[in-house]
Every structure is written in C-alpha cells, then in structure tokens.
mmCIF file of C-alpha atoms and ligand atoms in Angstrom:
data_model
loop_
_atom_site.group_PDB
_atom_site.id
_atom_site.type_symbol
_atom_site.label_atom_id
_atom_site.label_comp_id
_atom_site.label_asym_id
_atom_site.label_seq_id
_atom_site.Cartn_x
_atom_site.Cartn_y
_atom_site.Cartn_z
ATOM 1 C CA MET J 74 25.462 34.211 103.455
ATOM 2 C CA GLY J 75 26.057 30.840 101.859
ATOM 3 C CA GLN J 76 26.569 29.873 98.268
ATOM 4 C CA ASP J 77 23.461 29.505 96.123
ATOM 5 C CA PHE J 78 22.144 26.047 95.312
ATOM 6 C CA ARG J 79 18.754 24.857 94.065
ATOM 7 C CA LEU J 80 15.999 22.304 94.196
ATOM 8 C CA GLY J 81 16.807 19.921 91.342
ATOM 9 C CA TYR J 82 14.149 17.208 91.543
ATOM 10 C CA VAL J 83 11.466 15.684 93.742
ATOM 11 C CA CYS J 84 10.731 11.949 94.143
ATOM 12 C CA LEU J 85 7.171 10.883 94.900
ATOM 13 C CA GLU J 86 5.390 7.667 95.823
ATOM 14 C CA VAL J 87 1.832 7.323 94.536
ATOM 15 C CA SER J 88 -0.681 4.500 94.950
ATOM 16 C CA ASP J 89 -1.882 4.532 91.317
ATOM 17 C CA LEU J 90 1.136 5.190 89.125
ATOM 18 C CA ALA J 91 -0.677 4.791 85.799
ATOM 19 C CA GLY J 92 -3.410 7.221 86.829
ATOM 20 C CA PHE J 93 -0.924 9.671 88.280
ATOM 21 C CA ALA J 94 1.233 9.546 85.136
ATOM 22 C CA LYS J 95 -1.814 10.407 83.032
ATOM 23 C CA PHE J 96 -2.561 13.327 85.352
ATOM 24 C CA MET J 97 1.051 14.535 85.115
ATOM 25 C CA THR J 98 0.953 14.780 81.331
ATOM 26 C CA ASP J 99 -2.717 15.584 80.624
ATOM 27 C CA VAL J 100 -3.502 17.958 83.523
ATOM 28 C CA ALA J 101 -0.236 19.257 84.991
ATOM 29 C CA GLY J 102 1.258 19.557 81.517
ATOM 30 C CA PHE J 103 4.627 17.853 82.045
ATOM 31 C CA ALA J 104 6.471 15.749 79.486
ATOM 32 C CA PRO J 105 7.303 12.055 79.960
ATOM 33 C CA GLY J 106 10.964 11.561 80.842
ATOM 34 C CA GLY J 107 11.397 7.823 80.533
ATOM 35 C CA GLY J 108 12.147 5.769 83.574
ATOM 36 C CA ALA J 109 14.024 2.818 84.948
ATOM 37 C CA GLU J 110 14.160 0.519 87.961
ATOM 38 C CA GLY J 111 10.661 1.259 89.158
ATOM 39 C CA TRP J 112 10.805 5.026 88.699
ATOM 40 C CA THR J 113 8.809 6.932 86.080
ATOM 41 C CA ALA J 114 10.327 10.310 85.255
ATOM 42 C CA PHE J 115 8.810 13.575 84.057
ATOM 43 C CA ARG J 116 10.386 16.650 82.508
ATOM 44 C CA LEU J 117 9.396 20.297 82.450
ATOM 45 C CA ASP J 118 12.524 21.973 81.097
ATOM 46 C CA GLY J 119 15.945 21.107 79.653
ATOM 47 C CA ALA J 120 16.839 18.801 82.553
ATOM 48 C CA ALA J 121 16.531 15.096 81.710
ATOM 49 C CA ALA J 122 14.168 14.608 84.676
ATOM 50 C CA ARG J 123 12.630 16.831 87.366
ATOM 51 C CA LEU J 124 10.056 14.516 88.978
ATOM 52 C CA PHE J 125 10.423 10.815 89.718
ATOM 53 C CA CYS J 126 7.401 8.710 90.664
ATOM 54 C CA ARG J 127 7.161 5.145 91.922
ATOM 55 C CA GLU J 128 4.146 3.056 92.879
ATOM 56 C CA GLY J 129 3.528 2.393 96.574
ATOM 57 C CA PRO J 130 1.037 3.035 99.353
ATOM 58 C CA ALA J 131 2.431 6.320 100.677
ATOM 59 C CA ASN J 132 1.027 9.055 98.364
ATOM 60 C CA ASP J 133 3.787 11.287 99.672
ATOM 61 C CA ILE J 134 7.252 12.638 99.035
ATOM 62 C CA VAL J 135 10.084 10.095 99.039
ATOM 63 C CA ALA J 136 12.992 12.500 98.656
ATOM 64 C CA SER J 137 13.980 15.962 97.543
ATOM 65 C CA GLY J 138 17.066 16.294 95.348
ATOM 66 C CA TRP J 139 19.280 19.371 95.780
ATOM 67 C CA ASP J 140 21.688 20.523 93.081
ATOM 68 C CA MET J 141 24.684 21.688 95.103
ATOM 69 C CA VAL J 142 26.373 23.144 91.984
ATOM 70 C CA ASP J 143 29.886 21.764 92.606
ATOM 71 C CA ASP J 144 31.626 18.933 94.455
ATOM 72 C CA GLU J 145 33.139 21.216 97.082
ATOM 73 C CA ALA J 146 29.771 22.671 98.042
ATOM 74 C CA LEU J 147 28.239 19.191 98.096
ATOM 75 C CA ASP J 148 30.981 17.890 100.397
ATOM 76 C CA ARG J 149 30.723 20.905 102.704
ATOM 77 C CA ALA J 150 26.943 20.484 103.020
ATOM 78 C CA ALA J 151 27.344 16.740 103.636
ATOM 79 C CA GLY J 152 29.870 17.540 106.376
ATOM 80 C CA ARG J 153 27.471 19.968 108.077
ATOM 81 C CA LEU J 154 24.619 17.459 107.873
ATOM 82 C CA ALA J 155 26.790 14.674 109.334
ATOM 83 C CA ALA J 156 27.902 16.988 112.157
ATOM 84 C CA ALA J 157 24.216 17.689 112.878
ATOM 85 C CA GLY J 158 23.572 13.964 113.221
ATOM 86 C CA ALA J 159 22.307 12.971 109.769
ATOM 87 C CA VAL J 160 23.441 9.620 108.411
ATOM 88 C CA ILE J 161 24.975 10.179 104.972
ATOM 89 C CA ALA J 162 25.232 7.273 102.549
ATOM 90 C CA ARG J 163 28.404 7.055 100.452
ATOM 91 C CA ASP J 164 28.440 7.988 96.793
ATOM 92 C CA ASN J 165 25.960 5.677 95.096
ATOM 93 C CA ALA J 166 26.499 5.074 91.371
ATOM 94 C CA ASP J 167 23.220 3.159 90.960
ATOM 95 C CA LEU J 168 21.242 6.007 92.486
ATOM 96 C CA ALA J 169 23.108 8.550 90.344
ATOM 97 C CA ARG J 170 22.090 6.618 87.210
ATOM 98 C CA GLN J 171 18.460 6.424 88.354
ATOM 99 C CA ARG J 172 18.341 10.150 89.115
ATOM 100 C CA LYS J 173 20.175 11.075 85.887
ATOM 101 C CA VAL J 174 22.955 12.938 87.719
ATOM 102 C CA GLU J 175 26.736 12.629 87.886
ATOM 103 C CA ARG J 176 27.131 12.148 91.621
ATOM 104 C CA VAL J 177 24.651 11.837 94.500
ATOM 105 C CA LEU J 178 24.736 11.366 98.291
ATOM 106 C CA ALA J 179 21.571 10.209 100.048
ATOM 107 C CA THR J 180 20.460 11.015 103.560
ATOM 108 C CA ALA J 181 17.221 11.721 105.413
ATOM 109 C CA ASP J 182 15.959 14.680 107.392
ATOM 110 C CA PHE J 183 15.135 14.397 111.094
ATOM 111 C CA HIS J 184 11.592 13.268 110.287
ATOM 112 C CA GLY J 185 12.901 10.485 108.020
ATOM 113 C CA THR J 186 12.062 12.151 104.681
ATOM 114 C CA GLY J 187 14.701 11.428 102.051
ATOM 115 C CA VAL J 188 17.159 14.133 101.008
ATOM 116 C CA GLU J 189 19.620 13.713 98.154
ATOM 117 C CA LEU J 190 22.527 16.052 97.406
ATOM 118 C CA PHE J 191 23.828 15.909 93.869
ATOM 119 C CA VAL J 192 25.881 17.561 91.168
ATOM 120 C CA GLY J 193 25.757 17.174 87.394
ATOM 121 C CA GLN J 194 22.084 16.920 86.445
ATOM 122 C CA GLN J 195 21.843 15.534 82.910
ATOM 123 C CA GLN J 196 20.379 17.810 80.278
ATOM 124 C CA ALA J 197 18.357 16.471 77.367
ATOM 125 C CA ALA J 198 16.896 17.659 74.086
ATOM 126 C CA PRO J 199 14.615 20.717 74.318
ATOM 127 C CA VAL J 200 11.415 19.635 76.026
ATOM 128 C CA SER J 201 8.086 19.666 74.215
ATOM 129 C CA LEU J 202 5.237 20.967 76.409
ATOM 130 C CA PRO J 203 2.155 21.232 74.208
ATOM 131 C CA LEU J 204 -0.091 22.238 77.153
ATOM 132 C CA VAL J 205 2.270 24.858 78.620
ATOM 133 C CA GLU J 206 3.247 27.054 75.713
ATOM 134 C CA GLY J 207 5.267 29.552 77.749
ATOM 135 C CA GLY J 208 7.120 26.851 79.658
ATOM 136 C CA PHE J 209 8.149 26.690 83.296
ATOM 137 C CA LEU J 210 10.415 29.163 85.094
ATOM 138 C CA THR J 211 13.418 27.163 86.310
ATOM 139 C CA GLY J 212 16.636 28.268 84.670
ATOM 140 C CA ASP J 213 20.165 27.713 85.839
ATOM 141 C CA SER J 214 19.758 29.455 89.151
ATOM 142 C CA LEU J 215 16.156 29.137 90.367
ATOM 143 C CA GLY J 216 15.652 25.373 90.302
ATOM 144 C CA LEU J 217 12.504 23.306 90.003
ATOM 145 C CA GLY J 218 10.080 25.360 92.111
ATOM 146 C CA HIS J 219 9.210 24.933 95.781
ATOM 147 C CA PHE J 220 7.658 22.356 98.070
ATOM 148 C CA VAL J 221 6.157 22.436 101.548
ATOM 149 C CA LEU J 222 6.699 19.860 104.291
ATOM 150 C CA VAL J 223 4.436 19.641 107.323
ATOM 151 C CA SER J 224 4.880 18.064 110.728
ATOM 152 C CA ARG J 225 3.833 18.634 114.336
ATOM 153 C CA ASP J 226 7.136 20.380 115.146
ATOM 154 C CA LYS J 227 9.008 22.375 112.532
ATOM 155 C CA SER J 228 12.124 22.956 114.645
ATOM 156 C CA ALA J 229 13.670 19.659 113.491
ATOM 157 C CA ASP J 230 13.165 20.746 109.877
ATOM 158 C CA ILE J 231 14.708 24.151 110.499
ATOM 159 C CA ALA J 232 17.709 22.496 112.174
ATOM 160 C CA PHE J 233 18.154 20.230 109.144
ATOM 161 C CA TYR J 234 17.295 22.363 106.133
ATOM 162 C CA ARG J 235 18.384 25.821 107.333
ATOM 163 C CA ASP J 236 21.120 25.286 109.888
ATOM 164 C CA ALA J 237 22.794 22.250 108.265
ATOM 165 C CA LEU J 238 21.836 22.035 104.573
ATOM 166 C CA GLY J 239 22.206 25.798 104.202
ATOM 167 C CA LEU J 240 18.842 27.216 103.117
ATOM 168 C CA ARG J 241 18.335 30.806 104.250
ATOM 169 C CA TRP J 242 15.403 32.430 106.063
ATOM 170 C CA SER J 243 12.919 34.271 103.819
ATOM 171 C CA ASP J 244 10.058 34.966 106.254
ATOM 172 C CA ASP J 245 7.417 33.380 108.510
ATOM 173 C CA ILE J 246 3.644 33.209 108.515
ATOM 174 C CA VAL J 247 2.036 32.660 111.915
ATOM 175 C CA MET J 248 -1.730 32.858 112.163
ATOM 176 C CA PRO J 249 -4.527 31.435 114.307
ATOM 177 C CA LEU J 250 -6.030 28.212 112.988
ATOM 178 C CA GLY J 251 -9.528 28.334 114.421
ATOM 179 C CA PRO J 252 -9.749 26.803 117.878
ATOM 180 C CA PHE J 253 -6.724 24.571 117.318
ATOM 181 C CA GLY J 254 -3.762 26.871 117.798
ATOM 182 C CA ASN J 255 -1.422 28.494 115.311
ATOM 183 C CA LEU J 256 -0.458 27.670 111.786
ATOM 184 C CA ASP J 257 3.270 28.371 111.858
ATOM 185 C CA ALA J 258 5.281 28.222 108.639
ATOM 186 C CA THR J 259 8.876 29.189 107.836
ATOM 187 C CA PHE J 260 9.944 29.940 104.264
ATOM 188 C CA LEU J 261 13.504 29.216 103.163
ATOM 189 C CA HIS J 262 15.462 30.136 100.053
ATOM 190 C CA ALA J 263 18.539 28.655 98.403
ATOM 191 C CA ASN J 264 18.841 31.231 95.582
ATOM 192 C CA PRO J 265 16.834 34.290 94.497
ATOM 193 C CA ARG J 266 13.563 32.310 94.274
ATOM 194 C CA HIS J 267 11.531 33.511 97.289
ATOM 195 C CA HIS J 268 11.439 29.997 98.717
ATOM 196 C CA SER J 269 12.499 26.573 97.535
ATOM 197 C CA LEU J 270 11.133 24.965 100.706
ATOM 198 C CA ALA J 271 8.681 25.932 103.411
ATOM 199 C CA VAL J 272 8.254 23.945 106.611
ATOM 200 C CA GLY J 273 5.069 24.158 108.598
ATOM 201 C CA ALA J 274 3.864 23.062 111.998
ATOM 202 C CA VAL J 275 0.277 21.847 112.089
ATOM 203 C CA PRO J 276 -1.294 21.761 115.552
ATOM 204 C CA GLU J 277 -3.263 18.742 116.717
ATOM 205 C CA PRO J 278 -5.987 17.767 116.057
ATOM 206 C CA VAL J 279 -5.688 19.047 112.469
ATOM 207 C CA PRO J 280 -4.906 15.830 110.580
ATOM 208 C CA LEU J 281 -1.576 15.405 108.811
ATOM 209 C CA ARG J 282 -2.525 13.886 105.480
ATOM 210 C CA SER J 283 1.069 13.446 104.375
ATOM 211 C CA ARG J 284 4.526 14.910 104.952
ATOM 212 C CA LEU J 285 4.192 16.751 101.636
ATOM 213 C CA ASP J 286 1.622 19.535 101.573
ATOM 214 C CA HIS J 287 2.261 20.695 98.027
ATOM 215 C CA ILE J 288 4.768 21.269 95.244
ATOM 216 C CA CYS J 289 4.704 24.563 93.353
ATOM 217 C CA PHE J 290 5.656 24.998 89.721
ATOM 218 C CA GLU J 291 6.133 28.500 88.377
ATOM 219 C CA MET J 292 4.971 29.205 84.842
ATOM 220 C CA ARG J 293 6.372 31.897 82.582
ATOM 221 C CA ALA J 294 2.944 33.034 81.337
ATOM 222 C CA ILE J 295 -0.126 33.885 83.424
ATOM 223 C CA ASP J 296 -2.226 32.440 80.615
ATOM 224 C CA ASP J 297 -0.726 29.000 81.274
ATOM 225 C CA VAL J 298 -1.760 29.205 84.952
ATOM 226 C CA GLY J 299 -5.333 29.880 83.815
ATOM 227 C CA MET J 300 -5.283 26.979 81.377
ATOM 228 C CA ALA J 301 -3.891 24.628 84.037
ATOM 229 C CA HIS J 302 -6.768 25.691 86.328
ATOM 230 C CA ALA J 303 -9.237 24.864 83.552
ATOM 231 C CA ARG J 304 -7.676 21.407 83.084
ATOM 232 C CA PHE J 305 -7.975 20.629 86.833
ATOM 233 C CA VAL J 306 -11.655 21.615 86.702
ATOM 234 C CA GLU J 307 -12.309 19.628 83.523
ATOM 235 C CA ALA J 308 -10.609 16.583 85.048
ATOM 236 C CA GLY J 309 -12.914 16.822 88.085
ATOM 237 C CA LEU J 310 -10.000 17.467 90.462
ATOM 238 C CA PRO J 311 -10.773 19.790 93.404
ATOM 239 C CA ILE J 312 -9.435 23.333 93.330
ATOM 240 C CA VAL J 313 -8.162 23.369 96.909
ATOM 241 C CA ARG J 314 -7.523 27.107 96.843
ATOM 242 C CA ASP J 315 -8.719 29.221 93.972
ATOM 243 C CA PHE J 316 -6.757 32.045 92.367
ATOM 244 C CA GLY J 317 -5.080 34.279 94.915
ATOM 245 C CA MET J 318 -1.864 35.691 96.306
ATOM 246 C CA HIS J 319 0.136 35.213 99.497
ATOM 247 C CA PRO J 320 1.522 38.283 101.268
ATOM 248 C CA ASN J 321 5.130 37.108 101.143
ATOM 249 C CA ASP J 322 5.997 35.625 97.729
ATOM 250 C CA ARG J 323 3.330 37.723 95.937
ATOM 251 C CA ALA J 324 2.852 35.056 93.258
ATOM 252 C CA PHE J 325 -0.458 34.728 91.417
ATOM 253 C CA SER J 326 -1.433 31.096 91.957
ATOM 254 C CA PHE J 327 -4.017 28.404 92.580
ATOM 255 C CA TYR J 328 -3.834 25.012 94.293
ATOM 256 C CA GLY J 329 -5.289 21.885 92.721
ATOM 257 C CA LYS J 330 -5.559 18.471 94.354
ATOM 258 C CA THR J 331 -3.590 15.744 92.587
ATOM 259 C CA PRO J 332 -4.964 12.195 92.402
ATOM 260 C CA ALA J 333 -2.381 11.284 95.096
ATOM 261 C CA GLY J 334 -3.945 13.616 97.686
ATOM 262 C CA PHE J 335 -1.189 16.223 98.000
ATOM 263 C CA ASP J 336 -1.589 19.469 96.058
ATOM 264 C CA PHE J 337 0.136 21.109 93.127
ATOM 265 C CA GLU J 338 0.343 24.910 93.157
ATOM 266 C CA MET J 339 0.619 26.557 89.754
ATOM 267 C CA ALA J 340 2.119 30.041 90.057
ATOM 268 C CA PHE J 341 3.181 33.101 88.112
ATOM 269 C CA ASP J 342 5.544 35.976 88.928
ATOM 270 C CA SER J 343 6.838 35.040 92.361
ATOM 271 C CA ALA J 344 9.035 37.546 94.214
ATOM 272 C CA LEU J 345 12.819 37.223 94.055
ATOM 273 C CA ILE J 346 15.141 37.780 97.000
ATOM 274 C CA ASP J 347 18.330 39.823 96.998
ATOM 275 C CA ASP J 348 20.101 38.806 100.206
ATOM 276 C CA ALA J 349 21.925 42.133 100.350
ATOM 277 C CA THR J 350 18.697 44.019 101.006
ATOM 278 C CA TRP J 351 16.123 41.389 102.087
ATOM 279 C CA LYS J 352 14.638 41.776 105.561
ATOM 280 C CA PRO J 353 12.811 38.679 106.842
ATOM 281 C CA GLN J 354 9.542 39.414 108.593
ATOM 282 C CA THR J 355 6.643 37.579 110.175
ATOM 283 C CA TYR J 356 3.204 37.880 108.612
ATOM 284 C CA GLY J 357 0.034 37.302 110.611
ATOM 285 C CA HIS J 358 -2.074 36.272 107.621
ATOM 286 C CA ILE J 359 -1.660 33.824 104.767
ATOM 287 C CA THR J 360 -3.708 35.514 102.052
ATOM 288 C CA ARG J 361 -3.195 38.915 100.446
ATOM 289 C CA TRP J 362 -6.288 38.287 98.341
ATOM 290 C CA GLY J 363 -8.189 35.267 97.069
ATOM 291 C CA HIS J 364 -7.050 31.646 97.606
ATOM 292 C CA ARG J 365 -10.573 30.838 98.690
ATOM 293 C CA SER J 366 -10.701 27.338 100.121
ATOM 294 C CA GLU J 367 -13.668 25.039 99.498
ATOM 295 C CA SER J 368 -13.459 23.831 103.096
ATOM 296 C CA GLY J 369 -12.987 27.322 104.528
ATOM 297 C CA MET J 370 -9.980 25.971 106.420
ATOM 298 C CA PRO J 371 -6.664 27.658 105.664
ATOM 299 C CA SER J 372 -4.102 25.002 104.883
ATOM 300 C CA ILE J 373 -0.480 25.169 105.812
ATOM 301 C CA GLY J 374 0.891 25.802 102.357
ATOM 302 C CA ASP J 375 2.550 29.119 101.831
HETATM 303 FE FE1 FE2 F 518 3.419 27.226 97.722
#
C-alpha cells in the first residue's frame, strides 16, 4: 500500500477559449484564477488554480497534475516512471511558475498524454463561488476530483498510472457494448476518494472523440448538483447522462457536455475507500439507476 497523493490540477486545450471560459464561470460555476503565458486558470477551492486552459485545436486533455505531497515521494514516483520507460524532464522553474506550484517534473504517459508531478501548490484567498454555495469537495487529502482517459488498449495506462505512478486498484466495470465488444474500465485511487482516475478501453468501431472522456467535480451539497444541471439545460448544452448512480462509487451525478466536446460530471456523496478493508471487484453493469443517455449508448465514463 503506497503513500497517499492526489490529483492537483488538470490542463486542457480548447478550440474556443473565450467561449469555454464563459462556460467555466457561468455554467460550471468556477472562479477565474488569472493566467499567464497562454494559460487561463480557474479556481474552485483554496488552491490558486485547479484547471488550466489554453487555446488550440485539440479539445482534449493536455496534462494531469499530481500533488505528490513531498519531495521524497515525488522523486520515488519519478524513479519508478523512469524505470518503466517514461521520459522525465528535469525540474522546470518556468513550468512551476505557470502551474502555481513550488516544484514540478513533466513527463507523458504511454499514449503521449502529459503527466506532471508536483509539490507545493500555491494557496490563495478564499474563493468566491456565487453559483456553488456549498462549494466543492476537495480538501487536503481528496484532491480535485476524478477524470477518465480512453484508448483502444488500457493496459498501457494501467502500467503507467497504477504500476509506476502508484495509483491503487478500486474496481473494474466490464460490460457488453452492443455488437462491438466490451466496455472495459478500471478505476484507480490515490487516496480515500473512490477514484481519481479511470482508464477505459473502447472497442472499434466506437469512435474515440478525445483522450479525455470526462472530468468529475464533487459538490458538497446535492442542491448545487441540481442547480448545475439546470444551468447546463438553460445554456442549451446536452445532458449526456441524466441524474443517476454508478454501482461502484455510488455518487449521485449527471454528465453535461462542455462546449469543447468532452463531458463534465457533477457529483455528490461519492464513496470513500479504506484500503485496510476494501475489496476490489468487477461489475458487469455501469448503472445502478438512472444515467439515461440521449443516444441510448452507454459511454465509457465510470
Ligand atoms: Fe466519472
């Protein structure tokens, strides 16, 4: 059982930065967090920045940033990643300034998606979130939330994120995806949050829209999840999966499509894991109740 760490930030590339920034504040309910050198930052708690966005054609994740808690843990994780074949950049002061952290090492997973290991995330004045009165559930130990990466073959992601970076197995969901084969997702935790990352294999010919399927933000009040749903509807953004619950994390949530094409999941009351007693299992279904999809097609997200 490894030491706890947490998802600290996510970096995104979007094709319409001005439109996406308006969505982030007016629909998702985040606070502006300044920005520099091409990156626009957003806040949702005491951290100086939790999401970084830049303009570009990808409409996808650029990098995930992992708060390794201390230098020793960061160096140990970097050593494991290097031994597994990842190319680790040296300490980069410019990147640390951009990401508002003390120290950061950059690398990429085996699909080429950026991964940054850091310590010392800057804190800022208490955040003002007029649209999310109860605030987001992050805290010292749980981190930003979770995100889901998709590919044709998840084994390279498991080798990187579980075996080398040090995330731990929560559970799997494997279920038939119509005539195409199986949806096959593995959920991984870095701390008591049920998962900080899930990796999914999508069989051909189901299209891969982007590497990022969705990012989930957990709210402290169920009322705020309902109000976020209403803002997506009012903004004319599709509700990809309506209110519902997965069998594994047992969070109450919905999925809305962002203007960049990937989804945001807004959740409440996700399960926590105690490694001393947790028993990973494989579920054969993705929905405990609800999460009705407009297309009728289950998507890979947890
Ligand atoms: Fe999710």
